[in-house]
Amino acid sequence: MKKLSLLFVFAAMFAFVACGPAAEKKAEEVKAETEEVIEQTEAEVDTLQQEVEEEVEAIEEKLEEEVTE
């Protein structure tokens, strides 16, 4: 019985050590993916903002032309 409990303790320690780095690696991958998604979203927002500004300028120019006529 004493040997069996020692075997269980050893197995538990082995399982704990074996699972530790994988969890850290998984967390790093999730963090990297999250940062990538944030960068892509920021780029899309910048692009949309630029398009909106261009459209606003075009509308303002059109309104100025109509007012001057």
Short mmCIF file of N, CA, C and O in Angstrom, two decimals:
data_model
loop_
_atom_site.label_atom_id
_atom_site.label_comp_id
_atom_site.label_asym_id
_atom_site.label_seq_id
_atom_site.Cartn_x
_atom_site.Cartn_y
_atom_site.Cartn_z
N MET A 1 0.83 -1.19 0.00
CA MET A 1 0.00 0.00 0.00
C MET A 1 0.88 1.26 0.00
O MET A 1 0.55 2.23 -0.66
N LYS A 2 1.98 1.19 0.76
CA LYS A 2 2.89 2.33 0.84
C LYS A 2 3.53 2.59 -0.53
O LYS A 2 3.67 3.74 -0.95
N LYS A 3 3.88 1.54 -1.24
CA LYS A 3 4.49 1.69 -2.56
C LYS A 3 3.47 2.25 -3.56
O LYS A 3 3.83 3.05 -4.42
N LEU A 4 2.23 1.83 -3.41
CA LEU A 4 1.19 2.30 -4.31
C LEU A 4 0.94 3.80 -4.13
O LEU A 4 0.81 4.53 -5.10
N SER A 5 0.92 4.25 -2.88
CA SER A 5 0.70 5.69 -2.64
C SER A 5 1.90 6.49 -3.15
O SER A 5 1.73 7.59 -3.67
N LEU A 6 3.10 5.95 -3.01
CA LEU A 6 4.29 6.63 -3.54
C LEU A 6 4.21 6.72 -5.06
O LEU A 6 4.56 7.75 -5.64
N LEU A 7 3.71 5.66 -5.69
CA LEU A 7 3.54 5.67 -7.13
C LEU A 7 2.52 6.74 -7.56
O LEU A 7 2.74 7.46 -8.54
N PHE A 8 1.43 6.88 -6.81
CA PHE A 8 0.43 7.91 -7.12
C PHE A 8 1.01 9.31 -6.97
O PHE A 8 0.74 10.19 -7.77
N VAL A 9 1.81 9.52 -5.94
CA VAL A 9 2.44 10.83 -5.75
C VAL A 9 3.37 11.14 -6.91
O VAL A 9 3.36 12.25 -7.45
N PHE A 10 4.16 10.17 -7.31
CA PHE A 10 5.06 10.37 -8.43
C PHE A 10 4.29 10.65 -9.72
O PHE A 10 4.65 11.54 -10.49
N ALA A 11 3.21 9.92 -9.95
CA ALA A 11 2.40 10.11 -11.15
C ALA A 11 1.76 11.51 -11.15
O ALA A 11 1.70 12.17 -12.19
N ALA A 12 1.31 11.95 -9.99
CA ALA A 12 0.71 13.29 -9.90
C ALA A 12 1.75 14.37 -10.17
O ALA A 12 1.48 15.34 -10.88
N MET A 13 2.95 14.21 -9.65
CA MET A 13 4.01 15.19 -9.89
C MET A 13 4.38 15.20 -11.38
O MET A 13 4.57 16.27 -11.97
N PHE A 14 4.45 14.04 -11.98
CA PHE A 14 4.78 13.96 -13.40
C PHE A 14 3.70 14.63 -14.25
O PHE A 14 4.00 15.38 -15.17
N ALA A 15 2.45 14.37 -13.91
CA ALA A 15 1.34 14.97 -14.66
C ALA A 15 1.35 16.49 -14.51
O ALA A 15 1.10 17.22 -15.47
N PHE A 16 1.63 16.98 -13.32
CA PHE A 16 1.67 18.42 -13.08
C PHE A 16 2.78 19.08 -13.89
O PHE A 16 2.57 20.11 -14.53
N VAL A 17 3.94 18.49 -13.90
CA VAL A 17 5.08 19.03 -14.65
C VAL A 17 4.82 18.94 -16.15
O VAL A 17 5.13 19.86 -16.91
N ALA A 18 4.22 17.86 -16.60
CA ALA A 18 3.97 17.67 -18.03
C ALA A 18 2.94 18.66 -18.56
O ALA A 18 3.02 19.10 -19.70
N CYS A 19 1.98 19.05 -17.75
CA CYS A 19 0.92 19.96 -18.21
C CYS A 19 1.30 21.43 -18.06
O CYS A 19 0.71 22.28 -18.69
N GLY A 20 2.26 21.75 -17.25
CA GLY A 20 2.61 23.14 -16.98
C GLY A 20 3.05 23.93 -18.21
O GLY A 20 2.43 24.93 -18.54
N PRO A 21 4.08 23.52 -18.92
CA PRO A 21 4.55 24.31 -20.07
C PRO A 21 3.51 24.42 -21.18
O PRO A 21 3.45 25.42 -21.86
N ALA A 22 2.70 23.41 -21.36
CA ALA A 22 1.70 23.46 -22.43
C ALA A 22 0.69 24.57 -22.15
O ALA A 22 0.27 25.26 -23.07
N ALA A 23 0.33 24.75 -20.91
CA ALA A 23 -0.62 25.81 -20.56
C ALA A 23 0.00 27.18 -20.83
O ALA A 23 -0.67 28.09 -21.33
N GLU A 24 1.28 27.33 -20.49
CA GLU A 24 1.95 28.60 -20.74
C GLU A 24 2.07 28.87 -22.23
O GLU A 24 1.86 29.99 -22.69
N LYS A 25 2.39 27.85 -22.99
CA LYS A 25 2.51 27.99 -24.44
C LYS A 25 1.16 28.37 -25.04
O LYS A 25 1.07 29.23 -25.91
N LYS A 26 0.11 27.73 -24.57
CA LYS A 26 -1.24 28.02 -25.06
C LYS A 26 -1.60 29.48 -24.75
O LYS A 26 -2.16 30.18 -25.59
N ALA A 27 -1.25 29.95 -23.55
CA ALA A 27 -1.54 31.33 -23.17
C ALA A 27 -0.78 32.31 -24.07
O ALA A 27 -1.33 33.34 -24.47
N GLU A 28 0.46 32.00 -24.40
CA GLU A 28 1.24 32.86 -25.30
C GLU A 28 0.62 32.90 -26.70
O GLU A 28 0.58 33.95 -27.33
N GLU A 29 0.14 31.74 -27.18
CA GLU A 29 -0.48 31.69 -28.50
C GLU A 29 -1.76 32.53 -28.52
O GLU A 29 -2.00 33.26 -29.48
N VAL A 30 -2.55 32.41 -27.46
CA VAL A 30 -3.79 33.18 -27.38
C VAL A 30 -3.47 34.67 -27.34
O VAL A 30 -4.14 35.48 -28.00
N LYS A 31 -2.45 35.04 -26.59
CA LYS A 31 -2.06 36.44 -26.50
C LYS A 31 -1.60 36.96 -27.87
O LYS A 31 -1.98 38.06 -28.28
N ALA A 32 -0.81 36.16 -28.58
CA ALA A 32 -0.34 36.56 -29.90
C ALA A 32 -1.50 36.71 -30.88
O ALA A 32 -1.55 37.67 -31.66
N GLU A 33 -2.44 35.78 -30.83
CA GLU A 33 -3.60 35.86 -31.70
C GLU A 33 -4.44 37.10 -31.38
O GLU A 33 -4.92 37.78 -32.28
N THR A 34 -4.58 37.38 -30.09
CA THR A 34 -5.35 38.56 -29.68
C THR A 34 -4.69 39.83 -30.17
O THR A 34 -5.37 40.73 -30.70
N GLU A 35 -3.38 39.93 -30.05
CA GLU A 35 -2.66 41.11 -30.53
C GLU A 35 -2.80 41.25 -32.04
O GLU A 35 -2.96 42.36 -32.55
N GLU A 36 -2.77 40.13 -32.74
CA GLU A 36 -2.90 40.16 -34.20
C GLU A 36 -4.29 40.67 -34.60
O GLU A 36 -4.43 41.49 -35.50
N VAL A 37 -5.32 40.19 -33.90
CA VAL A 37 -6.68 40.62 -34.18
C VAL A 37 -6.84 42.12 -33.89
O VAL A 37 -7.48 42.85 -34.65
N ILE A 38 -6.23 42.59 -32.80
CA ILE A 38 -6.30 44.01 -32.46
C ILE A 38 -5.63 44.85 -33.54
O ILE A 38 -6.17 45.88 -33.97
N GLU A 39 -4.47 44.42 -34.02
CA GLU A 39 -3.77 45.15 -35.08
C GLU A 39 -4.60 45.20 -36.36
O GLU A 39 -4.70 46.24 -37.02
N GLN A 40 -5.22 44.07 -36.72
CA GLN A 40 -6.04 44.03 -37.93
C GLN A 40 -7.25 44.95 -37.78
O GLN A 40 -7.61 45.68 -38.71
N THR A 41 -7.85 44.93 -36.61
CA THR A 41 -9.02 45.78 -36.37
C THR A 41 -8.65 47.25 -36.42
O THR A 41 -9.38 48.06 -37.01
N GLU A 42 -7.52 47.60 -35.83
CA GLU A 42 -7.06 48.99 -35.88
C GLU A 42 -6.79 49.43 -37.32
O GLU A 42 -7.13 50.55 -37.71
N ALA A 43 -6.21 48.55 -38.12
CA ALA A 43 -5.95 48.88 -39.52
C ALA A 43 -7.26 49.08 -40.28
O ALA A 43 -7.38 50.01 -41.09
N GLU A 44 -8.24 48.23 -40.02
CA GLU A 44 -9.54 48.38 -40.67
C GLU A 44 -10.22 49.68 -40.26
O GLU A 44 -10.81 50.37 -41.09
N VAL A 45 -10.13 50.01 -38.98
CA VAL A 45 -10.73 51.25 -38.49
C VAL A 45 -10.06 52.45 -39.15
O VAL A 45 -10.74 53.40 -39.57
N ASP A 46 -8.74 52.43 -39.25
CA ASP A 46 -8.03 53.53 -39.90
C ASP A 46 -8.46 53.68 -41.36
O ASP A 46 -8.67 54.79 -41.85
N THR A 47 -8.58 52.57 -42.05
CA THR A 47 -9.00 52.59 -43.45
C THR A 47 -10.41 53.16 -43.58
O THR A 47 -10.67 54.02 -44.43
N LEU A 48 -11.32 52.69 -42.72
CA LEU A 48 -12.68 53.20 -42.77
C LEU A 48 -12.74 54.68 -42.42
O LEU A 48 -13.50 55.44 -43.05
N GLN A 49 -11.95 55.10 -41.46
CA GLN A 49 -11.93 56.51 -41.08
C GLN A 49 -11.45 57.37 -42.25
O GLN A 49 -12.02 58.43 -42.53
N GLN A 50 -10.43 56.91 -42.95
CA GLN A 50 -9.93 57.65 -44.10
C GLN A 50 -10.99 57.73 -45.21
O GLN A 50 -11.19 58.79 -45.81
N GLU A 51 -11.68 56.62 -45.44
CA GLU A 51 -12.73 56.62 -46.46
C GLU A 51 -13.85 57.59 -46.09
O GLU A 51 -14.37 58.31 -46.95
N VAL A 52 -14.23 57.59 -44.82
CA VAL A 52 -15.29 58.49 -44.37
C VAL A 52 -14.86 59.94 -44.54
O VAL A 52 -15.64 60.78 -45.00
N GLU A 53 -13.63 60.25 -44.17
CA GLU A 53 -13.14 61.62 -44.32
C GLU A 53 -13.15 62.05 -45.79
O GLU A 53 -13.52 63.19 -46.11
N GLU A 54 -12.76 61.16 -46.69
CA GLU A 54 -12.78 61.47 -48.11
C GLU A 54 -14.20 61.71 -48.60
O GLU A 54 -14.46 62.63 -49.38
N GLU A 55 -15.14 60.90 -48.15
CA GLU A 55 -16.54 61.07 -48.54
C GLU A 55 -17.09 62.39 -48.00
O GLU A 55 -17.83 63.09 -48.70
N VAL A 56 -16.73 62.74 -46.77
CA VAL A 56 -17.19 64.00 -46.19
C VAL A 56 -16.65 65.17 -46.99
O VAL A 56 -17.38 66.13 -47.29
N GLU A 57 -15.39 65.12 -47.37
CA GLU A 57 -14.81 66.18 -48.19
C GLU A 57 -15.53 66.29 -49.54
O GLU A 57 -15.80 67.40 -50.01
N ALA A 58 -15.84 65.16 -50.14
CA ALA A 58 -16.54 65.17 -51.42
C ALA A 58 -17.92 65.79 -51.27
O ALA A 58 -18.36 66.59 -52.12
N ILE A 59 -18.61 65.45 -50.21
CA ILE A 59 -19.95 66.01 -49.96
C ILE A 59 -19.85 67.51 -49.71
O ILE A 59 -20.67 68.29 -50.22
N GLU A 60 -18.86 67.93 -48.93
CA GLU A 60 -18.69 69.36 -48.66
C GLU A 60 -18.41 70.13 -49.95
O GLU A 60 -18.96 71.22 -50.17
N GLU A 61 -17.56 69.59 -50.82
CA GLU A 61 -17.27 70.23 -52.09
C GLU A 61 -18.52 70.32 -52.96
O GLU A 61 -18.78 71.35 -53.59
N LYS A 62 -19.31 69.25 -52.96
CA LYS A 62 -20.54 69.25 -53.75
C LYS A 62 -21.51 70.31 -53.23
O LYS A 62 -22.14 71.03 -54.01
N LEU A 63 -21.62 70.43 -51.92
CA LEU A 63 -22.51 71.43 -51.33
C LEU A 63 -22.02 72.85 -51.65
O LEU A 63 -22.83 73.74 -51.93
N GLU A 64 -20.72 73.06 -51.59
CA GLU A 64 -20.17 74.38 -51.91
C GLU A 64 -20.45 74.75 -53.36
O GLU A 64 -20.79 75.89 -53.67
N GLU A 65 -20.35 73.78 -54.26
CA GLU A 65 -20.62 74.03 -55.67
C GLU A 65 -22.09 74.38 -55.87
O GLU A 65 -22.42 75.27 -56.64
N GLU A 66 -22.98 73.68 -55.16
CA GLU A 66 -24.41 73.96 -55.30
C GLU A 66 -24.77 75.32 -54.72
O GLU A 66 -25.65 76.01 -55.24
N VAL A 67 -24.11 75.70 -53.64
CA VAL A 67 -24.40 76.99 -53.00
C VAL A 67 -23.92 78.13 -53.89
O VAL A 67 -24.57 79.16 -54.00
N THR A 68 -22.77 77.98 -54.54
CA THR A 68 -22.23 79.04 -55.37
C THR A 68 -22.99 79.21 -56.68
O THR A 68 -22.88 80.23 -57.33
N GLU A 69 -23.74 78.24 -57.07
CA GLU A 69 -24.48 78.32 -58.35
C GLU A 69 -25.73 79.08 -58.20
O GLU A 69 -26.39 79.61 -57.61
#
